mmCIF file of C-alpha atoms and ligand atoms in Angstrom:
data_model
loop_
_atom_site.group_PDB
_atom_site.id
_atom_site.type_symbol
_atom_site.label_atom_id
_atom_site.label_comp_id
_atom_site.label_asym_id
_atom_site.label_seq_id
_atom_site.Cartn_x
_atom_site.Cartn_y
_atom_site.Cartn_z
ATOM 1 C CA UNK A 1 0.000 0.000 0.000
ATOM 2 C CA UNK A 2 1.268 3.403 -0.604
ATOM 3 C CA UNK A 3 2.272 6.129 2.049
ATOM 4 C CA UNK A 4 -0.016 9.050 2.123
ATOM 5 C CA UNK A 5 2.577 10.952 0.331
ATOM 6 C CA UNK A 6 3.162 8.812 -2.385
ATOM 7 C CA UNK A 7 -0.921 8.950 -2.563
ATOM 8 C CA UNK A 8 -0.689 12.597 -2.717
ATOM 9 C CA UNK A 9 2.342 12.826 -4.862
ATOM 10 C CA UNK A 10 -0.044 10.577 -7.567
ATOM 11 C CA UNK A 11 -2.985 12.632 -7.007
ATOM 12 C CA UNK A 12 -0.811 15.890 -7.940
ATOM 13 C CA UNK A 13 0.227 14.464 -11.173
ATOM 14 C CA UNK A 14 -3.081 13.668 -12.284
ATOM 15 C CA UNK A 15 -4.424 17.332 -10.923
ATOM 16 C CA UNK A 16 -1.377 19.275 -13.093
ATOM 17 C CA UNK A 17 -2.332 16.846 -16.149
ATOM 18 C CA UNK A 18 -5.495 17.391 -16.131
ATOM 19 C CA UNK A 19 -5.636 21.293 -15.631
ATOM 20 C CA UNK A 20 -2.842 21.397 -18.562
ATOM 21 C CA UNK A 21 -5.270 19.072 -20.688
ATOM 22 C CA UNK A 22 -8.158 21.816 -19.923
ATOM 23 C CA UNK A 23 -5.239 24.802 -20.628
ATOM 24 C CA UNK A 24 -5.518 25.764 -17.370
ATOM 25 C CA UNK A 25 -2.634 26.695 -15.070
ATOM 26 C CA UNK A 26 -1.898 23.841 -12.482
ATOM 27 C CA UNK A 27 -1.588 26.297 -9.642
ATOM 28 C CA UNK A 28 -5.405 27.278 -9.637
ATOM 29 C CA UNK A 29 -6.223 24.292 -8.511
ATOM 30 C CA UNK A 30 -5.891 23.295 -5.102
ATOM 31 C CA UNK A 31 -6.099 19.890 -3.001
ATOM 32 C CA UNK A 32 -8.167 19.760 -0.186
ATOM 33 C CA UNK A 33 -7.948 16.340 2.201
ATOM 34 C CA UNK A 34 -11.045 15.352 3.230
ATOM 35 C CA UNK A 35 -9.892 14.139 6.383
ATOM 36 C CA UNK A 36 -13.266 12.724 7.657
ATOM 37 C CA UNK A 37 -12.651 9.437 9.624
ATOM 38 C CA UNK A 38 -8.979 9.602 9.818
ATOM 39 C CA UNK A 39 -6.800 10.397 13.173
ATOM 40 C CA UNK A 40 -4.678 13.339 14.230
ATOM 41 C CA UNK A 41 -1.693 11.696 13.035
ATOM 42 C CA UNK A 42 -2.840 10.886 9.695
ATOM 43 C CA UNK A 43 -4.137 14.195 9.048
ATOM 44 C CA UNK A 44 -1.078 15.784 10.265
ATOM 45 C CA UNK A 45 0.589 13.214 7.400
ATOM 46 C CA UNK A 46 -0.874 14.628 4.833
ATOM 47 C CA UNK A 47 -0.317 18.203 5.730
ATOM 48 C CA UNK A 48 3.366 17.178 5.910
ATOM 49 C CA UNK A 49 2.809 15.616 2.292
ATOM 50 C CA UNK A 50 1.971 18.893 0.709
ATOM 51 C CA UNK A 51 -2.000 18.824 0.749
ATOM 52 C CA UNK A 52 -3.304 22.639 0.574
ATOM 53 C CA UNK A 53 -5.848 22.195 3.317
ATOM 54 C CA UNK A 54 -8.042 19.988 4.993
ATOM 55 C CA UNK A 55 -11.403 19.587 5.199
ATOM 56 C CA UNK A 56 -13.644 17.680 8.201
ATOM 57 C CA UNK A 57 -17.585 16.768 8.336
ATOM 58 C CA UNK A 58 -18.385 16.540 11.241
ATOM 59 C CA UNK A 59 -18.016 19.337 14.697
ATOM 60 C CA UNK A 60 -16.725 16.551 17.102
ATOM 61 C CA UNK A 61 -14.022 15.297 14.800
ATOM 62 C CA UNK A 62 -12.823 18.963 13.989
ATOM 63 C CA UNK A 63 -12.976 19.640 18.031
ATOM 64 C CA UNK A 64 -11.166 16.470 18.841
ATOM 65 C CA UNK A 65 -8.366 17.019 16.306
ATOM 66 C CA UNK A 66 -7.439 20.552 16.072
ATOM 67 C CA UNK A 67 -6.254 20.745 19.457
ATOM 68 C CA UNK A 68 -3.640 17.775 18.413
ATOM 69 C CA UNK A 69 -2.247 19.585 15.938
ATOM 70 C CA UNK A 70 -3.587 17.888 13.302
ATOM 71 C CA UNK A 71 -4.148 20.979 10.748
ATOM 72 C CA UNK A 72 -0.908 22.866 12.246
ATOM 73 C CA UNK A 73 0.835 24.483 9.158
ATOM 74 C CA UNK A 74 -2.253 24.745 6.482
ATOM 75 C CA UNK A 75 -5.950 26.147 6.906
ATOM 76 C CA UNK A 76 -8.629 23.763 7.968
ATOM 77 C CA UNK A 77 -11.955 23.985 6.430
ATOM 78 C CA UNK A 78 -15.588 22.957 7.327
ATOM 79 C CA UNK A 79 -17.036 20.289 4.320
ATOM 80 C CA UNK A 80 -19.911 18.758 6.058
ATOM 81 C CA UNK A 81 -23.815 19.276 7.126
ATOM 82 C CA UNK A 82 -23.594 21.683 9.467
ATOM 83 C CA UNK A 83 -26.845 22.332 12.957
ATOM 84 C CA UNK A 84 -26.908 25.733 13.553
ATOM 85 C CA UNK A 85 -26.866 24.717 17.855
ATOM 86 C CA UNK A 86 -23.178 23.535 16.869
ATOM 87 C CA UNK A 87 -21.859 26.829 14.953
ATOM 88 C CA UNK A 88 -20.677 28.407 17.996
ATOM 89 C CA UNK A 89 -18.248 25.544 17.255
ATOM 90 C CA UNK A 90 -17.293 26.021 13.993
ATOM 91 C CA UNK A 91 -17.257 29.764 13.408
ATOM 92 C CA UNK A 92 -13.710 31.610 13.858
ATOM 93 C CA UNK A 93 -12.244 27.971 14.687
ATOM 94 C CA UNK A 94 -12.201 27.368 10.984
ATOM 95 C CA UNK A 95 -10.499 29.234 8.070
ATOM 96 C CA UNK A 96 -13.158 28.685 5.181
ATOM 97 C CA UNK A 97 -16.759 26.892 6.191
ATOM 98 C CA UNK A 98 -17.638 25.496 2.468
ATOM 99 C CA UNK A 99 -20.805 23.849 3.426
ATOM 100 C CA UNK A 100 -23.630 26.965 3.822
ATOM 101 C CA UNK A 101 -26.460 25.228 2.518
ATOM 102 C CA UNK A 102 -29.611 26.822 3.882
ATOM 103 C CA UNK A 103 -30.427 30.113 4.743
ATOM 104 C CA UNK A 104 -31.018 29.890 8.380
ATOM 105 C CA UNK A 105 -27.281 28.383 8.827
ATOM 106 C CA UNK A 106 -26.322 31.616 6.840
ATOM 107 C CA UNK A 107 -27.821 33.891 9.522
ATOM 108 C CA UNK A 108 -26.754 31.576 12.382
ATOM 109 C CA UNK A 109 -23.097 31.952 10.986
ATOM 110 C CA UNK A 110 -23.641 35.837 10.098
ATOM 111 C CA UNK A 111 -25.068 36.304 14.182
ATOM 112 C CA UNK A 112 -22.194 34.119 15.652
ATOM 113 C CA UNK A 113 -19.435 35.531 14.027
ATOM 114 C CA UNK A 114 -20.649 39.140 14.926
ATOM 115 C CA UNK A 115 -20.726 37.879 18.479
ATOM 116 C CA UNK A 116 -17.112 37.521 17.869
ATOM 117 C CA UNK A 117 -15.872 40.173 16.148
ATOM 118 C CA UNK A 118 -14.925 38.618 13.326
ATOM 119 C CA UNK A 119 -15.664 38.122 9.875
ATOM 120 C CA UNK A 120 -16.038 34.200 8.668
ATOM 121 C CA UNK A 121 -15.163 33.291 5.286
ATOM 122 C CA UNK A 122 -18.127 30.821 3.573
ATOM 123 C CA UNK A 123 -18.989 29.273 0.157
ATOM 124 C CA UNK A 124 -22.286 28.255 -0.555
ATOM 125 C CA UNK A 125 -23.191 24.522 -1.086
ATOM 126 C CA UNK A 126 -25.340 24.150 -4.029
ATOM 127 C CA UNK A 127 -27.160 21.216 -5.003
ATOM 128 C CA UNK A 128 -26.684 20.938 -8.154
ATOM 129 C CA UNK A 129 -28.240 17.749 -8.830
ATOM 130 C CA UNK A 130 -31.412 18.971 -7.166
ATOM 131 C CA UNK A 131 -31.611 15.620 -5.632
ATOM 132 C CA UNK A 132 -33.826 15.351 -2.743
ATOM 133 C CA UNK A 133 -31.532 13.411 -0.338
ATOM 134 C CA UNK A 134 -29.441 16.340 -0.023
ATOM 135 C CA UNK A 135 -29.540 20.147 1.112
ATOM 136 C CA UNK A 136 -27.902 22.999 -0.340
ATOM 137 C CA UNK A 137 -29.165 26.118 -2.326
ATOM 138 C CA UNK A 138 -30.571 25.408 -5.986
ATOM 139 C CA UNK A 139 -28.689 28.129 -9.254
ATOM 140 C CA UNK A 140 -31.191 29.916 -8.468
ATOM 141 C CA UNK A 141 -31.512 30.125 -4.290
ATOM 142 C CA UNK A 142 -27.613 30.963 -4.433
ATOM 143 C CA UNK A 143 -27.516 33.930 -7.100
ATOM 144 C CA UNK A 144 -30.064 35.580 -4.824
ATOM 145 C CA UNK A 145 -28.054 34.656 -1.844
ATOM 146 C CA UNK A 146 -24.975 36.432 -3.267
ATOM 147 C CA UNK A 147 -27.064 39.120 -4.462
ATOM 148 C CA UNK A 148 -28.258 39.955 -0.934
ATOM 149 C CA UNK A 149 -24.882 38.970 1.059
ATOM 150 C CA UNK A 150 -24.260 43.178 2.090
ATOM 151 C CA UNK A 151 -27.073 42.189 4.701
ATOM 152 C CA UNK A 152 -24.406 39.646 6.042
ATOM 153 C CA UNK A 153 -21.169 41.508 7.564
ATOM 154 C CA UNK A 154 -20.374 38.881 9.555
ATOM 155 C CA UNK A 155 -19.299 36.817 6.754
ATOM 156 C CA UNK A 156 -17.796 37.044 3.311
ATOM 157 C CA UNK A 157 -18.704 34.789 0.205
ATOM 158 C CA UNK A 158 -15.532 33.333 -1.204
ATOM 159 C CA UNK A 159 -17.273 31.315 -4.201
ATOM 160 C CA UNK A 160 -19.083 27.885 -4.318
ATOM 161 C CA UNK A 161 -19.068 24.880 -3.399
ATOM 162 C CA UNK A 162 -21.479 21.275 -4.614
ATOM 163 C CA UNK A 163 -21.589 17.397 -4.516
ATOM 164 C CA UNK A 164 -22.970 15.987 -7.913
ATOM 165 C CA UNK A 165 -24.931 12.802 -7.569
ATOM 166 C CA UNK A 166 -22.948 9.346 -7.130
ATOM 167 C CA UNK A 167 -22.278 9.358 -11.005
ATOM 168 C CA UNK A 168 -23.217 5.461 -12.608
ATOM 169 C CA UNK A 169 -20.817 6.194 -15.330
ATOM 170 C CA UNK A 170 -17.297 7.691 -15.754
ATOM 171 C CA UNK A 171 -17.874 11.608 -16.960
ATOM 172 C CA UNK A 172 -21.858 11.256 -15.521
ATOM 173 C CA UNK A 173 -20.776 14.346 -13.466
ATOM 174 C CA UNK A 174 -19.586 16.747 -16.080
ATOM 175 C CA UNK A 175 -22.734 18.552 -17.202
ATOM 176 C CA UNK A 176 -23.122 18.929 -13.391
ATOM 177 C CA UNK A 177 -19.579 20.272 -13.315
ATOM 178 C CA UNK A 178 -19.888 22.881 -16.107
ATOM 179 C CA UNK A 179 -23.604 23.901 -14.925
ATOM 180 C CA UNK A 180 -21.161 24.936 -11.324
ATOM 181 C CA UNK A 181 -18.707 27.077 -13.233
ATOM 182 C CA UNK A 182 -21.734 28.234 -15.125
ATOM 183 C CA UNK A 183 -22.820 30.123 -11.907
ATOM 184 C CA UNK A 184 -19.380 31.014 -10.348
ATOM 185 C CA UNK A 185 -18.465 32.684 -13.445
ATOM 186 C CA UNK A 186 -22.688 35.035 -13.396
ATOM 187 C CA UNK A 187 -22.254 35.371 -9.858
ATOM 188 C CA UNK A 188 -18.641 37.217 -10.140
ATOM 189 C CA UNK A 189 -19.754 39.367 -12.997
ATOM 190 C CA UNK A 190 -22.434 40.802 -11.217
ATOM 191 C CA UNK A 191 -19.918 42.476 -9.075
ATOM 192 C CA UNK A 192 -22.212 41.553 -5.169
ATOM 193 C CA UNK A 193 -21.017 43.680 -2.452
ATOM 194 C CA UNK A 194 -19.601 41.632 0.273
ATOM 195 C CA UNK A 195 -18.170 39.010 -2.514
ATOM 196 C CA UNK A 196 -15.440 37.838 -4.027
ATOM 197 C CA UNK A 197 -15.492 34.945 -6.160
ATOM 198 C CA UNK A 198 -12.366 32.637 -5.813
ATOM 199 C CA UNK A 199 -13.024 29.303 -4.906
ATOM 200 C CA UNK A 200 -15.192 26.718 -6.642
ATOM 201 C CA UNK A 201 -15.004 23.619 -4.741
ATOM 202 C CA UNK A 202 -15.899 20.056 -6.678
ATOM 203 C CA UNK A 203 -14.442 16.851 -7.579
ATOM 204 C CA UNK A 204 -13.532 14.044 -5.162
ATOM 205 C CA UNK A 205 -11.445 11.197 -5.441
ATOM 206 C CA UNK A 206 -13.412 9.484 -8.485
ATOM 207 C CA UNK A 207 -14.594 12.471 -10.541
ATOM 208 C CA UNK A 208 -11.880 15.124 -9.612
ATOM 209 C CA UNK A 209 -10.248 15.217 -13.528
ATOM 210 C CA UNK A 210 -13.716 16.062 -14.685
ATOM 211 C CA UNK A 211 -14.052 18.718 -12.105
ATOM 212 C CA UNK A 212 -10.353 20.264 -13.314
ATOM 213 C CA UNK A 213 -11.588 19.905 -17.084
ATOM 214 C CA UNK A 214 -14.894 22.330 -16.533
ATOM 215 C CA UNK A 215 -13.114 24.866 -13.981
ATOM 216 C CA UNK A 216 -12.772 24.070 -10.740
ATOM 217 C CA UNK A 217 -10.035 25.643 -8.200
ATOM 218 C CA UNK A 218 -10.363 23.061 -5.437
ATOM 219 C CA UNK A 219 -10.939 19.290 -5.434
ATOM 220 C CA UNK A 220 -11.786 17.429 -1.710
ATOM 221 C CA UNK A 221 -10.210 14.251 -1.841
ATOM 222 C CA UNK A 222 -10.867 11.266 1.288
ATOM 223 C CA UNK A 223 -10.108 7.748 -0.061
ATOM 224 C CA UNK A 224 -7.721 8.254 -2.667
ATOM 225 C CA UNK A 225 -5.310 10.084 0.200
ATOM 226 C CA UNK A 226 -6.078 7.797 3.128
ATOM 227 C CA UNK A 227 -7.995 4.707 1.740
ATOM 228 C CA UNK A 228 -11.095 3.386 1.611
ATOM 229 C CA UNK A 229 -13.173 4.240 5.316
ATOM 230 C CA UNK A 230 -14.551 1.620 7.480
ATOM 231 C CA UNK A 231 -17.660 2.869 8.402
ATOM 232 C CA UNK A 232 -17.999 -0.134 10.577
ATOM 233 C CA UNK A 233 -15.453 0.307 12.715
HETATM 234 C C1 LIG B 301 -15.865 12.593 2.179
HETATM 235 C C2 LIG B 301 -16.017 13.843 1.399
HETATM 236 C C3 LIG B 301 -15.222 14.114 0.284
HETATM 237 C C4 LIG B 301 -14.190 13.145 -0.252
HETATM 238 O O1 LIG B 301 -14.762 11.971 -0.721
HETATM 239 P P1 LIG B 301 -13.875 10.825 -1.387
HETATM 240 O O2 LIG B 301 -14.774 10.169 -2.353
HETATM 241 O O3 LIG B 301 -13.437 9.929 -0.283
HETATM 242 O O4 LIG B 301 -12.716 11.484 -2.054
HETATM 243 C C5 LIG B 301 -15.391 15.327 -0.349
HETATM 244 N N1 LIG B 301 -16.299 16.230 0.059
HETATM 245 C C6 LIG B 301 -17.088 16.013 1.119
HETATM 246 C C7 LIG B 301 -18.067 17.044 1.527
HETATM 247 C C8 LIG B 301 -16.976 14.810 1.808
HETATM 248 O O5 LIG B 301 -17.779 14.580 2.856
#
């Protein structure tokens, strides 16, 4: 089995091939480690192996491992389904929370980070699939979301971020990838107060080439750093 360097050493080539296929510039594109499941030390490995950030799911693993140092060196983002009784949690302790899906979480994290005095960086989750299983704003919630964020101080929108349906066949995902950049690129043009349109997060470990090829600036990657998860255990 292959070290978690050597994993993202691998991963890196095919990221940098893929945005040179696409003529883009391999250095828009970052790798996020979606870090869900996997210890301290682990985490810590991959920061050491030259991911660009990391990414948890879930408040009690990002509580548990921050204090160990596992993010020590690169910025630690927020990825999963967030309550809005846990964002006291979340907001400040994070660097980017990627994973504003609804708009009472928006004006939970807007209220808390006021509280604080600071100004919390955010991307909103968009589900671009529309499937029913899952939350996040539809093209159309998340324009008028960005349209309105001046009403928000306590946070700024940094750009977008989705998870396409489990695809049944290789490339299933890239309509749903180009629909993504679709939006990024109206909602920058319209110039929004309070936003500034960098990062458009999609592709993970299966579909992340397809994300590169249609314009993406940040793939979340789990199982092809770290290996498959046993949910079981
Ligand atoms: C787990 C997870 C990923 C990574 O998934 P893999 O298929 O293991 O690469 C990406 N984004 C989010 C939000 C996740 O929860």
């Amino acid at each position: 089995m292959n070290s978690i360097r050597e994993n993202i050493e691998q991963i890196r080539a095919r990221m940098d091939a893929a945005a040179l296929a696409a003529g883009r510039d391999p250095k828009e594109i970052q790798l996020c480690a979606a870090s869900k499941m996997n210890d301290a030390e682990r985490v810590q490995e991959a920061v050491r192996g030259g991911v660009d950030c990391c990414g948890e799911n879930r408040v009690q693993e990002l509580t548990e491992k921050q204090p160990k140092g596992a993010y020590t060196g690169k910025p630690v983002h927020f990825i999963g389904h967030l309550q809005t009784n846990k964002v006291n949690k979340v907001v400040g302790a994070v660097d980017l929370i990627q994973s504003v899906d609804r708009p009472e979480l928006l004006a939970a994290i807007d209220k808390e980070a006021r509280k604080k005095g600071i100004v919390q960086d955010i991307l909103l989750e968009v589900n671009i699939g529309a499937e029913a299983s899952k939350s996040g704003y539809s093209p159309e919630g998340a324009m008028e979301t960005a349209a309105h964020m001046a009403d928000f101080p306590g946070v700024h929108l940094r750009g977008l971020m989705a998870i396409p349906p489990i695809s049944q066949n290789p490339g299933d995902n890239r309509k749903y990838f180009a629909q993504m950049a679709n939006l990024f690129v109206d909602i920058d043009r319209k110039k929004y107060d309070n936003v500034t349109m960098v990062c458009l997060s999609m592709g993970m470990s299966d579909d992340y080439e397809d994300a590169i090829a249609e314009g993406s600036t940040m793939v979340r990657i789990g199982t092809a750093i770290f290996g498959a998860r046993h949910y079981n255990k």
